[in-house]
PDB file of N, CA and C in Angstrom:
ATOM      1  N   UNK A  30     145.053 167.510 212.486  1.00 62.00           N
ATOM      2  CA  UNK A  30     145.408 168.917 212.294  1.00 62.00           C
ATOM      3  C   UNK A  30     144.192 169.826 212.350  1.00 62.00           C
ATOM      4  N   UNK A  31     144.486 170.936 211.786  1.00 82.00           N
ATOM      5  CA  UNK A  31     142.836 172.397 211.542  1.00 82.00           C
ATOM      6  C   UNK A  31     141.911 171.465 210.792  1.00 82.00           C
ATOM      7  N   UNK A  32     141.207 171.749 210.978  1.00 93.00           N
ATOM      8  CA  UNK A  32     139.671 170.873 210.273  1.00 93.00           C
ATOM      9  C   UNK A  32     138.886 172.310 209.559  1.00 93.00           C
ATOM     10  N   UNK A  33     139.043 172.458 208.156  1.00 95.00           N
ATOM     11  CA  UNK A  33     138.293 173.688 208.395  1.00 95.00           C
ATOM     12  C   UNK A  33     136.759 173.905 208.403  1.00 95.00           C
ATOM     13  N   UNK A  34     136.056 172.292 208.257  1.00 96.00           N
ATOM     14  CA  UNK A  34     134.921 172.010 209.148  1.00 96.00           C
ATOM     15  C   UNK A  34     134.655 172.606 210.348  1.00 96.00           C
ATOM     16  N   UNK A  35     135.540 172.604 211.325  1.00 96.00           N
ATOM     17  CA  UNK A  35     135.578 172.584 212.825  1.00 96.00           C
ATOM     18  C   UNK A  35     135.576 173.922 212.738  1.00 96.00           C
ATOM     19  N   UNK A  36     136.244 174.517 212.029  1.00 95.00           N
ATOM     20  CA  UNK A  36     136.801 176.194 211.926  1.00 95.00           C
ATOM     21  C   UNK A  36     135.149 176.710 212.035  1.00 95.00           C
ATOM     22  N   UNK A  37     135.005 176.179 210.866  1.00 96.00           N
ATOM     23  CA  UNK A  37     133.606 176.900 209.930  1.00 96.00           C
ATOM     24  C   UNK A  37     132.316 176.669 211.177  1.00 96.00           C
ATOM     25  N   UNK A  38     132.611 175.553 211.937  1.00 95.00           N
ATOM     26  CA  UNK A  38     131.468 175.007 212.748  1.00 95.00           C
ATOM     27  C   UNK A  38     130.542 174.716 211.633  1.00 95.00           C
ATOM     28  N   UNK A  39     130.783 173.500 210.696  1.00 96.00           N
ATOM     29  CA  UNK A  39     129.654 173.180 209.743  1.00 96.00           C
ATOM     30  C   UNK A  39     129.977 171.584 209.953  1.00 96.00           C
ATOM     31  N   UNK A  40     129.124 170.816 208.901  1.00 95.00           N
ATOM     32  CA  UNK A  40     129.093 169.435 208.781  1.00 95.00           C
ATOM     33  C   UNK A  40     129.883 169.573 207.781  1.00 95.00           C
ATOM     34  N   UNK A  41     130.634 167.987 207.706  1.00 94.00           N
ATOM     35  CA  UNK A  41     131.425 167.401 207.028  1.00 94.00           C
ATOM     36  C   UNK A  41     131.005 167.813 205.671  1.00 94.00           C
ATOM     37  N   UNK A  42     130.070 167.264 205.629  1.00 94.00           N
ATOM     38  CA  UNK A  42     129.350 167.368 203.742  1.00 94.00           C
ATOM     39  C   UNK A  42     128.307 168.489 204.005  1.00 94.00           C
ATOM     40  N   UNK A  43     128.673 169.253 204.412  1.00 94.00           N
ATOM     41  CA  UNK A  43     127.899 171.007 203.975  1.00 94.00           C
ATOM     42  C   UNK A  43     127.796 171.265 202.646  1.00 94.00           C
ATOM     43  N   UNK A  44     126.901 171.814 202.145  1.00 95.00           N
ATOM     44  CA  UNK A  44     127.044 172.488 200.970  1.00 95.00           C
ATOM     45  C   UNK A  44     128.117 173.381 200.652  1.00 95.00           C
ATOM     46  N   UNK A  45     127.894 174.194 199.343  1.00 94.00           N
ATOM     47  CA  UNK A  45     128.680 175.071 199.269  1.00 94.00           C
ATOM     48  C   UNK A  45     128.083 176.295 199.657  1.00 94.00           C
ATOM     49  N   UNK A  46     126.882 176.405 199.427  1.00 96.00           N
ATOM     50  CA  UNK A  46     125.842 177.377 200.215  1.00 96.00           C
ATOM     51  C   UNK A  46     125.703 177.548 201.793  1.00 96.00           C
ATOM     52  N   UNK A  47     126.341 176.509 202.029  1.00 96.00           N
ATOM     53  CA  UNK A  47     126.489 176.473 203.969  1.00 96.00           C
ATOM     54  C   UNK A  47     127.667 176.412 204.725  1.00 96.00           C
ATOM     55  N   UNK A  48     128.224 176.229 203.422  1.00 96.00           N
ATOM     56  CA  UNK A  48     130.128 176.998 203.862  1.00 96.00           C
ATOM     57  C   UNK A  48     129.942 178.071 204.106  1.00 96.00           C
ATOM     58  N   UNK A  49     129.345 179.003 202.880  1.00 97.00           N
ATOM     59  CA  UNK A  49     129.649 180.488 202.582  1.00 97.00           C
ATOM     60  C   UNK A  49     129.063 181.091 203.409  1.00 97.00           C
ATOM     61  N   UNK A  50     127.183 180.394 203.953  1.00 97.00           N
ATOM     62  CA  UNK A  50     126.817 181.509 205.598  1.00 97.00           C
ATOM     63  C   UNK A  50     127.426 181.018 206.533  1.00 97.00           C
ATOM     64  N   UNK A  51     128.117 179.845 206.758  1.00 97.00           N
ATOM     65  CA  UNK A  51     128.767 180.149 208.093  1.00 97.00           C
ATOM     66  C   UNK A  51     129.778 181.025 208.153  1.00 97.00           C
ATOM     67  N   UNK A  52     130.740 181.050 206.823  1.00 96.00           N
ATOM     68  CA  UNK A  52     131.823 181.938 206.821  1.00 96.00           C
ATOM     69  C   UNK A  52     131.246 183.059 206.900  1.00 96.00           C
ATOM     70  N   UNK A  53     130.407 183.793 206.479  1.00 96.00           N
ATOM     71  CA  UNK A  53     129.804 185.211 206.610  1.00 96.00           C
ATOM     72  C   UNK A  53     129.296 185.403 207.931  1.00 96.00           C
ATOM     73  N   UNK A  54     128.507 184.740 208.605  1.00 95.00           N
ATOM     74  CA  UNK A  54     128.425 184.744 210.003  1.00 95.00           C
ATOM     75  C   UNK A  54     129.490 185.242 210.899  1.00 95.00           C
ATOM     76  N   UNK A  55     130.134 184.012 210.711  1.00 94.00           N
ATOM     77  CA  UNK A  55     131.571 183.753 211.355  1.00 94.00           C
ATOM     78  C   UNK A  55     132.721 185.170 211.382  1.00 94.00           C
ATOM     79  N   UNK A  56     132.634 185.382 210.082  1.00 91.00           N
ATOM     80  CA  UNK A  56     133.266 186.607 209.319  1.00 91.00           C
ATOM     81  C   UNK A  56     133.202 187.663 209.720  1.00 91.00           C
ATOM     82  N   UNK A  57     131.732 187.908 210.142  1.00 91.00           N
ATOM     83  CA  UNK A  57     131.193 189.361 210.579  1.00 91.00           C
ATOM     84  C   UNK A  57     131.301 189.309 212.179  1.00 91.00           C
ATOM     85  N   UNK A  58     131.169 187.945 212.677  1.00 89.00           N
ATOM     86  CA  UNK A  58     131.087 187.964 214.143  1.00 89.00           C
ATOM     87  C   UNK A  58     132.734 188.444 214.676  1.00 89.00           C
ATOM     88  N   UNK A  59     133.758 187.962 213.509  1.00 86.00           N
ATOM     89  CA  UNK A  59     135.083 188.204 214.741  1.00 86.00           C
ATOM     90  C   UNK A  59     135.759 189.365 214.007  1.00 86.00           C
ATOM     91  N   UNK A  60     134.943 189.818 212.848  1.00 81.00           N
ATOM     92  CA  UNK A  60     135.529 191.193 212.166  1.00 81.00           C
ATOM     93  C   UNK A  60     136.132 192.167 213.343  1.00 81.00           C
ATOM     94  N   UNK A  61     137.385 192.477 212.953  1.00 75.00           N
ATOM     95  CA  UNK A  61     138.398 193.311 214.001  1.00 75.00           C
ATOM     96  C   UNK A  61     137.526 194.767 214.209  1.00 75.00           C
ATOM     97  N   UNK A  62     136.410 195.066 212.950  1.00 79.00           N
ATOM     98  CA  UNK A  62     136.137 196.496 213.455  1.00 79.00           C
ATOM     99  C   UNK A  62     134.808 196.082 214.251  1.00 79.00           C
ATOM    100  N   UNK A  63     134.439 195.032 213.973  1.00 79.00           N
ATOM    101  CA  UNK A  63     133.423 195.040 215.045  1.00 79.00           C
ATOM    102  C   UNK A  63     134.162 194.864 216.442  1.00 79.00           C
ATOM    103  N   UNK A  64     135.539 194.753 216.165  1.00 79.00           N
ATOM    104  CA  UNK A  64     135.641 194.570 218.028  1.00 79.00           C
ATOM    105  C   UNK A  64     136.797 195.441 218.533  1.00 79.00           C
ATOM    106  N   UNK A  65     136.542 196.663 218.766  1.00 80.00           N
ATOM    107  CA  UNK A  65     136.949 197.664 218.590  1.00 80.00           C
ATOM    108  C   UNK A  65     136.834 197.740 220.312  1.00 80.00           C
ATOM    109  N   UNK A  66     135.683 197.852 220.661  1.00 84.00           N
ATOM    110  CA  UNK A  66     135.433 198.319 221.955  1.00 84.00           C
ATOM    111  C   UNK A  66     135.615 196.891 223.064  1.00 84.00           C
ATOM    112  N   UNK A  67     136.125 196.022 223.140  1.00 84.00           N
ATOM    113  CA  UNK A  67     136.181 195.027 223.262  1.00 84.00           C
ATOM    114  C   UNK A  67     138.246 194.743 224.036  1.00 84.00           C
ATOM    115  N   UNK A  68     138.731 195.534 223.993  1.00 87.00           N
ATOM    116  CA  UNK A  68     140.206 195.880 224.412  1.00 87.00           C
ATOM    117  C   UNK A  68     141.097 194.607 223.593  1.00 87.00           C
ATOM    118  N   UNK A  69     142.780 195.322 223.254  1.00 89.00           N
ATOM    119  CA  UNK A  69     143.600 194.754 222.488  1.00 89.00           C
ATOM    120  C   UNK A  69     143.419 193.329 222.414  1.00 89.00           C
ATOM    121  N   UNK A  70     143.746 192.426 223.477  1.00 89.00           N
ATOM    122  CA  UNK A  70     143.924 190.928 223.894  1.00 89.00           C
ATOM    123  C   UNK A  70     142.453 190.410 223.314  1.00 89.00           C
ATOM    124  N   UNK A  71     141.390 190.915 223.126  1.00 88.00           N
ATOM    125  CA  UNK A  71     140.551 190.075 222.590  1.00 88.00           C
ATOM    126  C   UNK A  71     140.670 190.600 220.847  1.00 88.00           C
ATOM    127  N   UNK A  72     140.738 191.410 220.703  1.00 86.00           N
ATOM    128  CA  UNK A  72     141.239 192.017 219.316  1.00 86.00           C
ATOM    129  C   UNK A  72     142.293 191.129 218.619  1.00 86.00           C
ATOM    130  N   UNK A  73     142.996 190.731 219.495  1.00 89.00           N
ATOM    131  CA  UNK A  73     144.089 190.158 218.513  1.00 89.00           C
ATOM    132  C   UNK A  73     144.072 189.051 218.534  1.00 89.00           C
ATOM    133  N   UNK A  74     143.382 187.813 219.448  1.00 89.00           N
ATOM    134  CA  UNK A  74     142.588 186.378 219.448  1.00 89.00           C
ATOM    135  C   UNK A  74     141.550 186.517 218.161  1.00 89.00           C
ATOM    136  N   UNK A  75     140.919 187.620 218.334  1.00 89.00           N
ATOM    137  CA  UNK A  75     139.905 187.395 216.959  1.00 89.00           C
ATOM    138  C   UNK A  75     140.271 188.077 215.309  1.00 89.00           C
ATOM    139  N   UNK A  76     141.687 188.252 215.658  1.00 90.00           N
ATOM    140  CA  UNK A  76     142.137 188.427 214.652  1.00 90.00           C
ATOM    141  C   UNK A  76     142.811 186.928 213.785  1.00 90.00           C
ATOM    142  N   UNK A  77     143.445 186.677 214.649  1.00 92.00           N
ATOM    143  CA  UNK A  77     143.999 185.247 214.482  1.00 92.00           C
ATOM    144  C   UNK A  77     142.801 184.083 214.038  1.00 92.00           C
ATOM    145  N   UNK A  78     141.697 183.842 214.677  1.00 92.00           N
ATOM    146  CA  UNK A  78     140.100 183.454 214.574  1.00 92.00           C
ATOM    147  C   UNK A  78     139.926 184.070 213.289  1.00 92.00           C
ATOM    148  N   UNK A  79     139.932 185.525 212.479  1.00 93.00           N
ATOM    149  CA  UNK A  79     139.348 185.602 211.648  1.00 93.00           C
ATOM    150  C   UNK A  79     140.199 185.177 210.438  1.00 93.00           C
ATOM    151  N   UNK A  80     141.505 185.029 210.590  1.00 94.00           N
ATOM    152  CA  UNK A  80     142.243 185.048 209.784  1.00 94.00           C
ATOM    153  C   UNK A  80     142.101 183.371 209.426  1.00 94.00           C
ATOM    154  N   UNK A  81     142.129 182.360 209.947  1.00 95.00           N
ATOM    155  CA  UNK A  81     141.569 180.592 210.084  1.00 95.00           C
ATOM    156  C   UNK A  81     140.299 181.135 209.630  1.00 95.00           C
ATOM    157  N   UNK A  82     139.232 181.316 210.357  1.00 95.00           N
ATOM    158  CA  UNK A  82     138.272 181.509 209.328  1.00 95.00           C
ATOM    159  C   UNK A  82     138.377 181.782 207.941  1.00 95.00           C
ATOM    160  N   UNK A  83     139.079 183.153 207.009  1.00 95.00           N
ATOM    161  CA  UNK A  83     139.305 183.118 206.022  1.00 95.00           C
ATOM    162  C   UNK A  83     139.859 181.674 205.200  1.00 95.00           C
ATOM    163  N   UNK A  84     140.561 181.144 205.976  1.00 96.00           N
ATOM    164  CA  UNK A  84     141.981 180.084 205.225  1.00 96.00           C
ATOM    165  C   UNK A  84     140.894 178.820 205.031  1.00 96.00           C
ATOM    166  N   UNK A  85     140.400 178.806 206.226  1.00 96.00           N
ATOM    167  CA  UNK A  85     139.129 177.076 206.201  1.00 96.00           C
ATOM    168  C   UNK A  85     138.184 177.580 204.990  1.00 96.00           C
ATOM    169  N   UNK A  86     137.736 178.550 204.651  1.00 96.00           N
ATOM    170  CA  UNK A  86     137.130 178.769 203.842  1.00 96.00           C
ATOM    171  C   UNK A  86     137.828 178.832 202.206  1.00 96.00           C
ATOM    172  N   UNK A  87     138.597 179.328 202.463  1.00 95.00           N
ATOM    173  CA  UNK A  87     139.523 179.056 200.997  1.00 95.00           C
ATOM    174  C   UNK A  87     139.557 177.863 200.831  1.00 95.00           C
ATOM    175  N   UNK A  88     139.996 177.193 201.477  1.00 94.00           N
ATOM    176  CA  UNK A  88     140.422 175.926 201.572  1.00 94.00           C
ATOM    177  C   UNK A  88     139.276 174.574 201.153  1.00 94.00           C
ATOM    178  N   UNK A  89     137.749 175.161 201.918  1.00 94.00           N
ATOM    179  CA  UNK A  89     136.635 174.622 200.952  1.00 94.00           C
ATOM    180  C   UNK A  89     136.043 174.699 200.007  1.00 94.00           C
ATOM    181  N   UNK A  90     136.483 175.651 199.506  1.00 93.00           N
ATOM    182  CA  UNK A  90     135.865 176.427 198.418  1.00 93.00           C
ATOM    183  C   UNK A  90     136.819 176.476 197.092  1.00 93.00           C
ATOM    184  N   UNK A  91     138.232 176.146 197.353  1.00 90.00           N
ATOM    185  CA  UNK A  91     139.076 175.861 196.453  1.00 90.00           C
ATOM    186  C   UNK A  91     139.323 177.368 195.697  1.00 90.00           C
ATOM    187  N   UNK A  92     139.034 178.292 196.766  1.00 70.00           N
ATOM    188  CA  UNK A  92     139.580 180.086 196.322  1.00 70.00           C
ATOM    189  C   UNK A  92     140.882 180.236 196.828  1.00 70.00           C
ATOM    190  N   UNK A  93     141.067 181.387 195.992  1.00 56.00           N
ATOM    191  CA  UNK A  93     142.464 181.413 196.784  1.00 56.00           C
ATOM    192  C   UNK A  93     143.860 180.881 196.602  1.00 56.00           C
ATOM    193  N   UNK A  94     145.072 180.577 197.509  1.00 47.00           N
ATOM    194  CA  UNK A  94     146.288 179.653 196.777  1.00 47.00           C
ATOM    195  C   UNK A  94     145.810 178.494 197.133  1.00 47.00           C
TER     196      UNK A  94
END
């Protein structure tokens, strides 16, 4: 299934400190207002992208439901 390893692009046994910059990386890279100028169809792929990003990260971090 989702790996939220794979999501995060981290190692298996990452820290918890190397969850959280990839998610912030990650986070800021597919942020919808950063992609504004970028037209709908990629807007809404990296919406979907940011939204798995959020969830893999909950999901390692044990935030969240």
């Amino acid at each position: 299934g989702r790996d939220p390893h794979r999501i995060l692009e981290i190692d298996k046994n990452a820290s918890v400190e190397e969850i959280k910059h990839a998610y912030r990386e990650l986070a800021s890279k597919y942020h919808p207002d950063k992609l504004e100028h970028l037209g709908e169809d990629f807007k809404a792929l990296a919406e979907i992208r940011f939204k798995e990003i959020q969830q893999a990260y909950q999901e390692l971090t044990g935030k969240g439901s």
